[in-house]
Short mmCIF file of C-alpha atoms in Angstrom, two decimals:
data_model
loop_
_atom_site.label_atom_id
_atom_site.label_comp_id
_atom_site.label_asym_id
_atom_site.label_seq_id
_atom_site.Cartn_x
_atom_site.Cartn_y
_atom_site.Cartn_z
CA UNK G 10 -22.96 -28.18 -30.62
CA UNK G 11 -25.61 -25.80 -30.88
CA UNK G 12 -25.01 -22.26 -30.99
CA UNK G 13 -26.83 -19.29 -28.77
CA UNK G 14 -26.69 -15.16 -29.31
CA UNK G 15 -26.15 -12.95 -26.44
CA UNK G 16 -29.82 -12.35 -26.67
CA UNK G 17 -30.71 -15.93 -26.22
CA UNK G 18 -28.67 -16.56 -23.55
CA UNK G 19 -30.14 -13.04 -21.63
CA UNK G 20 -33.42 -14.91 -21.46
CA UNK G 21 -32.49 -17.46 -19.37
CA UNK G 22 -31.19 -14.90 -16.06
CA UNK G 23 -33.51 -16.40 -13.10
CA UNK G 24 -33.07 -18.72 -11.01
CA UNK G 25 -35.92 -21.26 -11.85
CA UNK G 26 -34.11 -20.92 -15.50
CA UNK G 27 -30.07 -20.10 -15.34
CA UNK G 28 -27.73 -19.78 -18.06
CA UNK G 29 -24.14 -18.34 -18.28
CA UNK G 30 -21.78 -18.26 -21.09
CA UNK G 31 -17.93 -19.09 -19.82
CA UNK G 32 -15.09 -18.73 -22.39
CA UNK G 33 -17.41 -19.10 -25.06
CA UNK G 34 -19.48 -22.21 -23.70
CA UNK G 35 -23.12 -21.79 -22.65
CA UNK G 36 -24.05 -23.64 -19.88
CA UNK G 37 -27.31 -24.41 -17.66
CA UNK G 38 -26.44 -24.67 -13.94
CA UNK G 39 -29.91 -24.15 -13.09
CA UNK G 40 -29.68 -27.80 -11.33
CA UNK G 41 -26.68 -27.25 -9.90
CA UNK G 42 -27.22 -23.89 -7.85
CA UNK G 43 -28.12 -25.71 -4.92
CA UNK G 44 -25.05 -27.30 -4.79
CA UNK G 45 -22.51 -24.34 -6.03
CA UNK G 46 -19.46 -24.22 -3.18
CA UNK G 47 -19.90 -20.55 -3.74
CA UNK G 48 -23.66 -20.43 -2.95
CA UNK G 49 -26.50 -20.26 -5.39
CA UNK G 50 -26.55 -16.61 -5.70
CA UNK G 51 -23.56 -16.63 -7.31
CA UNK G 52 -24.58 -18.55 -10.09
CA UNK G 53 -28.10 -16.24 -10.20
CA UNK G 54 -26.30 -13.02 -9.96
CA UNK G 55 -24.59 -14.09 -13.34
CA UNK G 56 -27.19 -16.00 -15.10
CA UNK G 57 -28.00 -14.47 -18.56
CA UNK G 58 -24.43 -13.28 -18.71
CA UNK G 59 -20.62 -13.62 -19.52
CA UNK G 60 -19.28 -14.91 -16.43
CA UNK G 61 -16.09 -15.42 -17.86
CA UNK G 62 -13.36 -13.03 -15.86
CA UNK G 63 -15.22 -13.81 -12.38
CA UNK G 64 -15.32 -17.75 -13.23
CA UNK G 65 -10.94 -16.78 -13.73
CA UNK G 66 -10.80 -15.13 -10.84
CA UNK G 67 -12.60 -16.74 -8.26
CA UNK G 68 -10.14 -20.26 -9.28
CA UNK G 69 -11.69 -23.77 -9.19
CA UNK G 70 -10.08 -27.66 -8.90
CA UNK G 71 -9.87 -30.12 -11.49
CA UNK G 72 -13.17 -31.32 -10.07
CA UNK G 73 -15.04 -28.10 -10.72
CA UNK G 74 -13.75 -28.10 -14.50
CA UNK G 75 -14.97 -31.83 -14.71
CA UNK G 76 -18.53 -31.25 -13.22
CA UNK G 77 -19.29 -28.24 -15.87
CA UNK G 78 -18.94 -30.27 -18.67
CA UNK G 79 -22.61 -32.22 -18.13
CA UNK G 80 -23.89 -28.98 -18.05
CA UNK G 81 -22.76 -27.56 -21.12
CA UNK G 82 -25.54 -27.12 -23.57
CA UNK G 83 -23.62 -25.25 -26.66
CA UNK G 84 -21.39 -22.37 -28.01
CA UNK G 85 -21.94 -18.77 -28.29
CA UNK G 86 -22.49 -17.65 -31.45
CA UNK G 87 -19.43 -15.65 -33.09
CA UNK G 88 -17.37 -15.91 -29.96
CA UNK G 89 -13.82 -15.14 -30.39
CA UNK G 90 -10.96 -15.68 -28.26
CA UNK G 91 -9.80 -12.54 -26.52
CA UNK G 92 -6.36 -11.18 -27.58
CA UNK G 93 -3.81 -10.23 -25.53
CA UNK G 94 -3.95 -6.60 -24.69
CA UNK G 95 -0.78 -4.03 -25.65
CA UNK G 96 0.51 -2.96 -22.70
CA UNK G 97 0.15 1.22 -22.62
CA UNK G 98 3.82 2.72 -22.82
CA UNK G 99 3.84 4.99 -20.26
CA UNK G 100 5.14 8.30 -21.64
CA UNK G 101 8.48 9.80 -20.88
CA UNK G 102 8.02 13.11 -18.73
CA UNK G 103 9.21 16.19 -20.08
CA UNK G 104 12.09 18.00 -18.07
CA UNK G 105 10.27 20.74 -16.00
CA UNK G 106 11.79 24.24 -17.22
CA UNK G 107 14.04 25.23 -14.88
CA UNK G 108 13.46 28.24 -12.42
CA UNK G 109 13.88 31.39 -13.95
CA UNK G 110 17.29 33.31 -12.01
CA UNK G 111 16.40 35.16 -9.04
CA UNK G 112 17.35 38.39 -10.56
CA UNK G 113 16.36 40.38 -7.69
CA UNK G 114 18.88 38.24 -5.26
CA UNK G 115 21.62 39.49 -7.80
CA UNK G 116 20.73 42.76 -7.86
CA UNK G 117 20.81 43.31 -4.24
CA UNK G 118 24.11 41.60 -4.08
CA UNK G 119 25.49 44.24 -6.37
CA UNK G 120 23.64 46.89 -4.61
CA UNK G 121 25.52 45.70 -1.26
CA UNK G 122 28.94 45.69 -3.05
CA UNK G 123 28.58 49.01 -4.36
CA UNK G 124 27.48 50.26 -0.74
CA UNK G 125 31.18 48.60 0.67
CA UNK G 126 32.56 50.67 -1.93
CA UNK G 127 30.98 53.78 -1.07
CA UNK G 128 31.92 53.04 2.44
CA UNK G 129 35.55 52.28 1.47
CA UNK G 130 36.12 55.48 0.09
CA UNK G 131 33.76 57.43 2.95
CA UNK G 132 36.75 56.17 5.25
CA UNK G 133 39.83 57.50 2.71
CA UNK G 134 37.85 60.55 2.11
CA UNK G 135 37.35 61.70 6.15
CA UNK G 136 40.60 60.46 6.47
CA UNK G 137 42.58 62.99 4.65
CA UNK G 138 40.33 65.69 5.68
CA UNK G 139 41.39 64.88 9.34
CA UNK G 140 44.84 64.47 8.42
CA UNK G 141 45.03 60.71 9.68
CA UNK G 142 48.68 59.21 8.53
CA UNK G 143 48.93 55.24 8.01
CA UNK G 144 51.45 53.93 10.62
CA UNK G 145 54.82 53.35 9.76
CA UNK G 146 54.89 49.81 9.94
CA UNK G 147 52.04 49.63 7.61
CA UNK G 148 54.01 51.85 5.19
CA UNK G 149 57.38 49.95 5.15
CA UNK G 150 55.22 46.93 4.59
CA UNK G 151 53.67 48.73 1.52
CA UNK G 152 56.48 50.35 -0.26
CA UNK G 153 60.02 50.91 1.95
CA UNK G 154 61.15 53.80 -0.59
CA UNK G 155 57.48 55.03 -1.08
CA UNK G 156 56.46 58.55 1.01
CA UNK G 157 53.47 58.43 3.18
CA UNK G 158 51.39 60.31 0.29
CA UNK G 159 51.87 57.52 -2.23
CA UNK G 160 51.27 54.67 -0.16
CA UNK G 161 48.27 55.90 1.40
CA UNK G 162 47.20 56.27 -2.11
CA UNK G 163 48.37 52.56 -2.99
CA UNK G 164 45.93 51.57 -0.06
CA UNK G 165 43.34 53.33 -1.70
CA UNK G 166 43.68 51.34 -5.02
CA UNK G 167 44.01 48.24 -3.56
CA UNK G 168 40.82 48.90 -1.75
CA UNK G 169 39.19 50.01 -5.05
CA UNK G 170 40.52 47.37 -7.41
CA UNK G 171 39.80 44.72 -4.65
CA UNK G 172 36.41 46.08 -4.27
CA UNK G 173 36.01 45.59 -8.16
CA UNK G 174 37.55 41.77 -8.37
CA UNK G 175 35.35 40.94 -5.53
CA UNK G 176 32.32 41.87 -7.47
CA UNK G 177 33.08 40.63 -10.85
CA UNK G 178 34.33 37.21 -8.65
CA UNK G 179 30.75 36.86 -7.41
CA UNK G 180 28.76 37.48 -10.80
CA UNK G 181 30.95 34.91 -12.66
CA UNK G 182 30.81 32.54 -9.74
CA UNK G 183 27.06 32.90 -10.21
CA UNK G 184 26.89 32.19 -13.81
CA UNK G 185 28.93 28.73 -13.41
CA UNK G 186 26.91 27.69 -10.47
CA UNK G 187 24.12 28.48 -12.61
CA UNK G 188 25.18 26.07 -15.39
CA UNK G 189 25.91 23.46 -13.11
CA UNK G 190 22.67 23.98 -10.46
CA UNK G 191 19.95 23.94 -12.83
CA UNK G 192 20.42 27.66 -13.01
CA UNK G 193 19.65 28.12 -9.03
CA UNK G 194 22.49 30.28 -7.21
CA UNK G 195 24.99 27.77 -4.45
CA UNK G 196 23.67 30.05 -2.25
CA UNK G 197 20.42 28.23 -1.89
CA UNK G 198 21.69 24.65 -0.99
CA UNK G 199 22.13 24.22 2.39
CA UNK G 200 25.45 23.17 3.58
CA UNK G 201 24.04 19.87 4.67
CA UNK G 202 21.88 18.28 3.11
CA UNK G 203 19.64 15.42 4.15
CA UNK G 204 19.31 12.60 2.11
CA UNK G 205 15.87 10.61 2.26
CA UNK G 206 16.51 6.65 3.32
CA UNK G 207 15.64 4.14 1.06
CA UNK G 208 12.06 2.80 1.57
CA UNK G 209 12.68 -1.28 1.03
CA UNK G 210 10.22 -3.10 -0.68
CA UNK G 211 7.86 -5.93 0.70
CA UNK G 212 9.63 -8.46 -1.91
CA UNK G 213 6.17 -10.64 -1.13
CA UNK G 214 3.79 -7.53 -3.10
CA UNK G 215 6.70 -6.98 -6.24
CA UNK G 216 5.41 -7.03 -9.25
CA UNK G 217 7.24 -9.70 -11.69
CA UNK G 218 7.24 -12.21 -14.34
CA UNK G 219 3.61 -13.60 -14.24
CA UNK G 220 1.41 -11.14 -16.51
CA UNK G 221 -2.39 -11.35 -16.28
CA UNK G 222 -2.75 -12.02 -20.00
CA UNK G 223 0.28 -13.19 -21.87
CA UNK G 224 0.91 -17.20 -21.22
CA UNK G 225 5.14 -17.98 -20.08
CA UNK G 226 6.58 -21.09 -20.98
CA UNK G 227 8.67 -22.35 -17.88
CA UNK G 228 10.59 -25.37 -17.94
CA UNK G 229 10.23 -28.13 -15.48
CA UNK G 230 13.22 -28.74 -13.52
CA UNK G 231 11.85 -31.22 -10.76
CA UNK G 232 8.85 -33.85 -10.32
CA UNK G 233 8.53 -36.03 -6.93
CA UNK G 234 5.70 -37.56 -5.93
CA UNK G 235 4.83 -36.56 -2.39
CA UNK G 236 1.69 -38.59 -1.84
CA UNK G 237 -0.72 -40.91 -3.31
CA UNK G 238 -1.07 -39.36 -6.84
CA UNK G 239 0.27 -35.99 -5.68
CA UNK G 240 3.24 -34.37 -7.07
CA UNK G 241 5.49 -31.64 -6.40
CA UNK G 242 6.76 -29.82 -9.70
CA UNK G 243 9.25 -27.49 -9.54
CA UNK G 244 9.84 -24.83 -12.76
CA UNK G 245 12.63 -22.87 -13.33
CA UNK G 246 12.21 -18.63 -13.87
CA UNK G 247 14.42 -17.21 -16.46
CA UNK G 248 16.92 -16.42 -14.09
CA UNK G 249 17.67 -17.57 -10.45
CA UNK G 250 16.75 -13.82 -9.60
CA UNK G 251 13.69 -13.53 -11.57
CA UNK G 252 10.80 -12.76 -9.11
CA UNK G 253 7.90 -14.58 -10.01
CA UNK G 254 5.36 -11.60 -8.87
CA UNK G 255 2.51 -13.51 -7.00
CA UNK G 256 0.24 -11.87 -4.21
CA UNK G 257 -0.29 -13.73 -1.32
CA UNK G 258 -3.49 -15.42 -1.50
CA UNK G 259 -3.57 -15.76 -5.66
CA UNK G 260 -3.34 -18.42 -8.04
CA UNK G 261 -2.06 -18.68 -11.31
CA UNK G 262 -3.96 -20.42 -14.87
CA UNK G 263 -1.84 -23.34 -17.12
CA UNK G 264 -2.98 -24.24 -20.46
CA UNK G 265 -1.80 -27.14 -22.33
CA UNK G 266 -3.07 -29.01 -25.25
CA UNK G 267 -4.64 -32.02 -24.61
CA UNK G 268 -6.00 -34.36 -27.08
CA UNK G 269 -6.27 -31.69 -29.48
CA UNK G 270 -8.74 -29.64 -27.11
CA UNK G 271 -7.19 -26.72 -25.08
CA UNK G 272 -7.44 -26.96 -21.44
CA UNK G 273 -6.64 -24.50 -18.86
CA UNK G 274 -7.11 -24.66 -15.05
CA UNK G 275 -5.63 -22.62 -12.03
CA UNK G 276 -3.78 -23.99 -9.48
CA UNK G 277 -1.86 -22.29 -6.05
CA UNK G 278 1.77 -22.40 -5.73
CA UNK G 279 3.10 -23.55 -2.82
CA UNK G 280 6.30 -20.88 -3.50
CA UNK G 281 5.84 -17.19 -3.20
CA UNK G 282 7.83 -14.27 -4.18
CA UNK G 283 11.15 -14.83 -1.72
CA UNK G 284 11.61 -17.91 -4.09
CA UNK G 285 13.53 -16.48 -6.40
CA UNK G 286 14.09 -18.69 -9.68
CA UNK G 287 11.51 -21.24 -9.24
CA UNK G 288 7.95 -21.95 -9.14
CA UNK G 289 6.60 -24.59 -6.90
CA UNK G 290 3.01 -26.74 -7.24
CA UNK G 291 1.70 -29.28 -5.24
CA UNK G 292 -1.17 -31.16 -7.19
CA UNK G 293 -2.81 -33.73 -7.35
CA UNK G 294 -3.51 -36.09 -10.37
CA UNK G 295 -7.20 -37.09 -11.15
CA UNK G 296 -7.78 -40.53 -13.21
CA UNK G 297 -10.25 -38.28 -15.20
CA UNK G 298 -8.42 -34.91 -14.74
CA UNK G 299 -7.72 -33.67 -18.39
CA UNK G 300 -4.92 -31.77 -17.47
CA UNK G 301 -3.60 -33.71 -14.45
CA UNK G 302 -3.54 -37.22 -15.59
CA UNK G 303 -3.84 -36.04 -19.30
CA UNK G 304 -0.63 -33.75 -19.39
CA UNK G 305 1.25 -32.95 -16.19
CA UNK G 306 1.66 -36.14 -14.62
CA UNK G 307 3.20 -37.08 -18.08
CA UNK G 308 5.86 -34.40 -17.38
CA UNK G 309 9.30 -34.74 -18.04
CA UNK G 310 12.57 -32.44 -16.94
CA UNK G 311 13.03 -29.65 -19.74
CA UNK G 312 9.34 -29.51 -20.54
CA UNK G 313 7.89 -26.30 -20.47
CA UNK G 314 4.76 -25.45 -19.36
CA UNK G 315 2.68 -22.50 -19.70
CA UNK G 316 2.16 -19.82 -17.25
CA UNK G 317 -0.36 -16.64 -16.59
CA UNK G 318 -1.28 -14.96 -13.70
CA UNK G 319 -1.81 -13.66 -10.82
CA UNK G 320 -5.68 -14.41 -10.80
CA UNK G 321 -7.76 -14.32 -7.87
CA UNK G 322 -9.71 -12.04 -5.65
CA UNK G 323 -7.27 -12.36 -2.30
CA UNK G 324 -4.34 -10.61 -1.76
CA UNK G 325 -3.32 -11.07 1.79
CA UNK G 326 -1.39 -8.06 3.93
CA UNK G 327 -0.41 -7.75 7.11
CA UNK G 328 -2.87 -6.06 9.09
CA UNK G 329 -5.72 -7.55 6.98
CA UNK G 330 -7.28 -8.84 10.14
CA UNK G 331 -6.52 -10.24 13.91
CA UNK G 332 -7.57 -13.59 14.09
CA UNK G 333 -7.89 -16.18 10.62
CA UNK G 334 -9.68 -19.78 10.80
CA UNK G 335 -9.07 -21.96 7.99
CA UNK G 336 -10.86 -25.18 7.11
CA UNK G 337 -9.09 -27.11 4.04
CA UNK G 338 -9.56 -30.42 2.46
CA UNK G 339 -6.85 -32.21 0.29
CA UNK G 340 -5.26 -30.12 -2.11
CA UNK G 341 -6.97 -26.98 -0.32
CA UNK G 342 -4.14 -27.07 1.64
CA UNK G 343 -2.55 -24.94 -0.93
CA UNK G 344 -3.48 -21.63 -0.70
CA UNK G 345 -3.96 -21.53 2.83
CA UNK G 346 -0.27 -22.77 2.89
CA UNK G 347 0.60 -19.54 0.99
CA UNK G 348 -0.79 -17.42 4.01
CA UNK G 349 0.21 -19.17 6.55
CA UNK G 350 3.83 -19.41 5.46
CA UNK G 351 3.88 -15.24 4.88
CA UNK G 352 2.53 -14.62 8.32
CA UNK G 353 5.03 -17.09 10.42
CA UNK G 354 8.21 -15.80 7.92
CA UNK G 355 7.62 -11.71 8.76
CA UNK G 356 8.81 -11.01 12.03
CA UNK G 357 6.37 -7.82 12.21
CA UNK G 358 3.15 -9.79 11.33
CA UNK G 359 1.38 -10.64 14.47
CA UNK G 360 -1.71 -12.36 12.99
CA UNK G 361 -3.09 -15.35 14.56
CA UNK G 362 -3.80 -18.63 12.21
CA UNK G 363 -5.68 -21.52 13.26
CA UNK G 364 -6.14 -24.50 10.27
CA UNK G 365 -8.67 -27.53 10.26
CA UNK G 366 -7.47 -29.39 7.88
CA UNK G 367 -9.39 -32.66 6.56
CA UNK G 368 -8.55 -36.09 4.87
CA UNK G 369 -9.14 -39.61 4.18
CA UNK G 370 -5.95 -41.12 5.57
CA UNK G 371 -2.69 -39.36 6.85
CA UNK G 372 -0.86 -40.29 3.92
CA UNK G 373 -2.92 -38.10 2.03
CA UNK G 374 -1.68 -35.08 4.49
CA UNK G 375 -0.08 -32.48 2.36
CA UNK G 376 3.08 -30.75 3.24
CA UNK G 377 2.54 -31.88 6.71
CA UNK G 378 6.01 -31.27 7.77
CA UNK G 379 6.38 -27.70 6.50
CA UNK G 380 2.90 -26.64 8.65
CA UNK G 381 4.25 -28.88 11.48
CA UNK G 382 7.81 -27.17 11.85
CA UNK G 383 5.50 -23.79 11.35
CA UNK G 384 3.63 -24.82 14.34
CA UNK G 385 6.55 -25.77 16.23
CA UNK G 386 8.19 -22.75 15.49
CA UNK G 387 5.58 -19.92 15.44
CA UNK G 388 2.87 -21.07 18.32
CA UNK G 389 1.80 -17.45 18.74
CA UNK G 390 0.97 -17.22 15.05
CA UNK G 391 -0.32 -20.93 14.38
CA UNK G 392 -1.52 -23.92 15.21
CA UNK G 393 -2.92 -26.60 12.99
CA UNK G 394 -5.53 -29.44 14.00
CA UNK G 395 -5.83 -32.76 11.03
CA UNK G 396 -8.99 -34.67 10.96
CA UNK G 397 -9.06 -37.98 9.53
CA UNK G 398 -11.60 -40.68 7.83
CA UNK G 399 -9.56 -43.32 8.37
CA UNK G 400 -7.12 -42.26 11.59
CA UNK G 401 -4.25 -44.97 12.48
CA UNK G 402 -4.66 -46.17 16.06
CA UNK G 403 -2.60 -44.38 17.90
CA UNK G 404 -4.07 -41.07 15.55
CA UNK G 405 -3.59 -37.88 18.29
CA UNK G 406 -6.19 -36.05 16.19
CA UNK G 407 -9.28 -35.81 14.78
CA UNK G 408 -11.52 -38.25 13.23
CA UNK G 409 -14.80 -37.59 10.72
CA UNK G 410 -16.16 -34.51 9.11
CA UNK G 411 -15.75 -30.50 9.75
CA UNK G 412 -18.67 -30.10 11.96
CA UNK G 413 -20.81 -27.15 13.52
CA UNK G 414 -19.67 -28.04 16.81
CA UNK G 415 -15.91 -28.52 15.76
CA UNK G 416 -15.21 -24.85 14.22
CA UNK G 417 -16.76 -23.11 17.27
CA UNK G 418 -14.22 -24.70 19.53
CA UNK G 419 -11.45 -24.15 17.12
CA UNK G 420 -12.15 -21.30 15.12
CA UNK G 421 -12.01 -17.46 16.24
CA UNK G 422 -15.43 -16.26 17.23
CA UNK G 423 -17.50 -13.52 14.85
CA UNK G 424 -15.97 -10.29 14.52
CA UNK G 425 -14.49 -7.11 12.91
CA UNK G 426 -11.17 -8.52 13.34
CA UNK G 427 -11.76 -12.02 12.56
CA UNK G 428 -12.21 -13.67 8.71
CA UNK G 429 -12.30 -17.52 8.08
CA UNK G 430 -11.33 -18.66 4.96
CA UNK G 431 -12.17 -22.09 3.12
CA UNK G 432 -11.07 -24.49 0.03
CA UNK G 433 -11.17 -28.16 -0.48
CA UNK G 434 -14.66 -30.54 -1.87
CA UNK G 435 -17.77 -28.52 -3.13
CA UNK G 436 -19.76 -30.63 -0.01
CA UNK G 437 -17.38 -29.36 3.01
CA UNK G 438 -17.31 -26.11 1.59
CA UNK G 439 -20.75 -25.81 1.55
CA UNK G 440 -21.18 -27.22 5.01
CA UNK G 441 -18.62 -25.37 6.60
CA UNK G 442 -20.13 -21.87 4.95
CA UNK G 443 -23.85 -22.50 6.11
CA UNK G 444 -22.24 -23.41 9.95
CA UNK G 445 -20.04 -20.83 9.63
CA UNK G 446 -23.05 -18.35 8.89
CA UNK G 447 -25.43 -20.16 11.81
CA UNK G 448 -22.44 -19.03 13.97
CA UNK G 449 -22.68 -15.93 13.24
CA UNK G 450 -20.19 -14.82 10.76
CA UNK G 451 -21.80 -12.44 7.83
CA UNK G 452 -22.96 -14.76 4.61
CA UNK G 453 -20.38 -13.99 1.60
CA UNK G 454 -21.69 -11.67 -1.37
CA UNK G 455 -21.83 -13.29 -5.00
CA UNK G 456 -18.09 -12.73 -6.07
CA UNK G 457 -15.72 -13.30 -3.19
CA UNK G 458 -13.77 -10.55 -1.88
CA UNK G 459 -10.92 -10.07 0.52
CA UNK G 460 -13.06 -8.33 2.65
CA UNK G 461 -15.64 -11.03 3.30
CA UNK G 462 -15.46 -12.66 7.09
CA UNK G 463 -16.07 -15.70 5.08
CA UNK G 464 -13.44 -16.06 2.27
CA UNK G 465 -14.02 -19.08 -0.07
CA UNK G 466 -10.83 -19.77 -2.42
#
């Protein structure tokens, strides 16, 4: 193939003449703005560059991967794989020095001591001048054979002595607590103190296995086919407590040689991070998918696969809005699955989900009884409404395409509070996105964020 610069491909950044470079491949999509799910300004905003990390994160189907290759036109010149980055170590912190000793608390605890003693012997002192005798039983208690002058004088040195020991007691005690306290006197600790409870961690927002550059193998445990040409895998984790460490709303990238050509696309798992041990998929298998029909549909148990993630712009949180509409076709299903199923499973998240989801026949419904016991189950939080090409007679449902007409009775109307998010074909996608703008909701930038009111996975 023919090779381009940087430079070359720079020239060609407008929209009568696009070009973007995409893991090392050039391409010219200037015929195929018009009909980019994402909108042509996408494509413009990027044209003349390396699109590569916002072509990762934004996802695409098998189909998407399939279309690019007619418009393909060569390689960059010197291009190079990028290597995976070295993780920084985060550096151990030093122990703090410890708090120099109060010396002036010590002092004034000797200073009071020595004022007891003082007083101690104020009190013998003015007592002999006034010629005060200790009471008898106080002397038989002291010393039986003793005369009133030597025990009063016994007193005296118990006094003294005790006077002494006390002090010496409370400097020593001082130096242990010391050693043992970080060198901060038991006299600061309070004699209860409160322990802080333990914050628990959203286990759907941990951090895991998946890393963002470094491919996992993961071994395929189960494959069932769940629909025309639409399989469930299932992969094992290391462990069966490994957390996988997927954000709601994200997707993760599998490579695989096929043919001697490496292929990679992203795909949505139907598990999320309360799965512990496994990985879930749902996809389906393309006669002319080079990864689908090409490698995973040839799957066996014990295979591994490889794994890298998360990728995506979403990463859905409670509280991220109100009200969410959702319009899905086939395998779309899949990451609006992922929301929907972490809003009806947390008992705090009050957010209201409404899904149009589209098909040719109802065999081709994905995981139709998972979002029907969801709607059964959760009817505050959602409610889900199939449409049909081909609807059986007695079909209680939709029939035809997402129209205008159909969003704006089931969808939430424009607002702060309400987003509407979309995956399935390039055409509905791009239908749905140019109604759902003539209704009134705000037109999505160039790269999709999580703040858009229009979200397109």
């Amino acid at each position: 193939m023919e090779q381009f610069t940087l430079k070359q491909v720079a020239e060609h950044s407008s929209k009568e003449n696009a070009w973007l470079i995409i893991h090392g491949q050039v391409y010219d999509v200037t015929k195929y703005l018009a009909d980019h799910p994402g909108g042509a300004e996408v494509l413009t905003e990027a044209a003349g560059t390396d699109a590569s990390d916002e072509f990762d994160n934004a996802g695409h189907s098998e189909d998407a991967f399939e279309v690019m290759e007619s418009y393909c036109v060569g390689k960059l010149q010197g291009y190079e794989k990028k290597k995976a980055k070295l993780k920084p170590v985060t550096p151990i912190p030093k122990t703090q020095p410890s708090t120099p000793i109060d010396q002036g608390s010590s002092k004034s605890k000797l200073v009071n001591l020595g004022l007891f003693s003082l007083a101690v012997a104020a009190v013998y002192y003015v007592g002999r001048r006034q010629g005060v005798t200790i009471p008898k039983w106080a002397i038989s208690t002291l010393h039986h054979e003793a005369s009133e002058r030597h025990n009063f004088g016994f007193v005296r040195g118990v006094l003294v002595g005790g006077g002494m020991f006390a002090a010496l007691d409370v400097v020593l005690a001082q130096r242990f607590a010391q050693l043992i306290w970080d060198k901060k006197s038991f006299t600061s600790y309070p004699a209860h103190m409160k322990i802080s409870k333990r914050v628990q961690e959203n286990t759907l927002l941990q951090r895991g296995l998946l890393d963002p550059v470094t491919y996992s193998p993961l071994p395929l445990k189960e494959k069932a086919l769940v629909a025309p040409n639409v399989y469930r895998f299932t992969f094992n984790l290391p462990t069966t407590s490994t957390v996988l460490g997927l954000p709601i709303g994200q997707h993760v990238a599998i490579k695989a040689d096929v043919g001697g050509e490496s292929v990679s696309r992203s795909y949505t798992p139907v598990s999320n991070n309360d799965d512990r041990g496994i990985l879930e998929l749902v996809v389906k298998v393309y006669p002319d998918g080079k990864l689908t029909n090409g490698y995973l549909a040839n799957l066996k148990n014990g295979d591994e696969v490889l794994f890298r993630g998360p990728k995506g712009a979403m990463r859905y949180h409670p509280g991220l809005c109100k009200k969410i509409g959702m319009v899905a076709g086939g395998t779309g299903v899949t990451p609006m699955f992922q929301v929907i199923r972490a809003i009806c499973e947390d008992d705090r998240d009050t957010t209201e989900v409404i899904l149009i989801y589209a098909n040719r026949t109802d065999q081709d419904i994905l995981l139709r009884k998972e979002l029907d016991t969801f709607a059964r189950r959760y009817p505050k939080n959602f409610s889900v409404y199939y449409l049909l090409d081909q609807p059986p007679t007695d079909w209680a449902f939709g029939s035809g395409y997402v129209t205008r007409e159909l969003m704006e009775e089931k969808l939430p109307i424009p607002s702060l509070d309400a987003k509407v998010m979309l995956c399935g074909p390039p055409g509905m996608v791009n239908a749905a996105k140019k109604a759902l703008v003539d209704l009134g909701f705000e037109q999505p930038g160039a790269s999709a964020k999580a703040s858009d009111q229009i979200f397109l996975f």
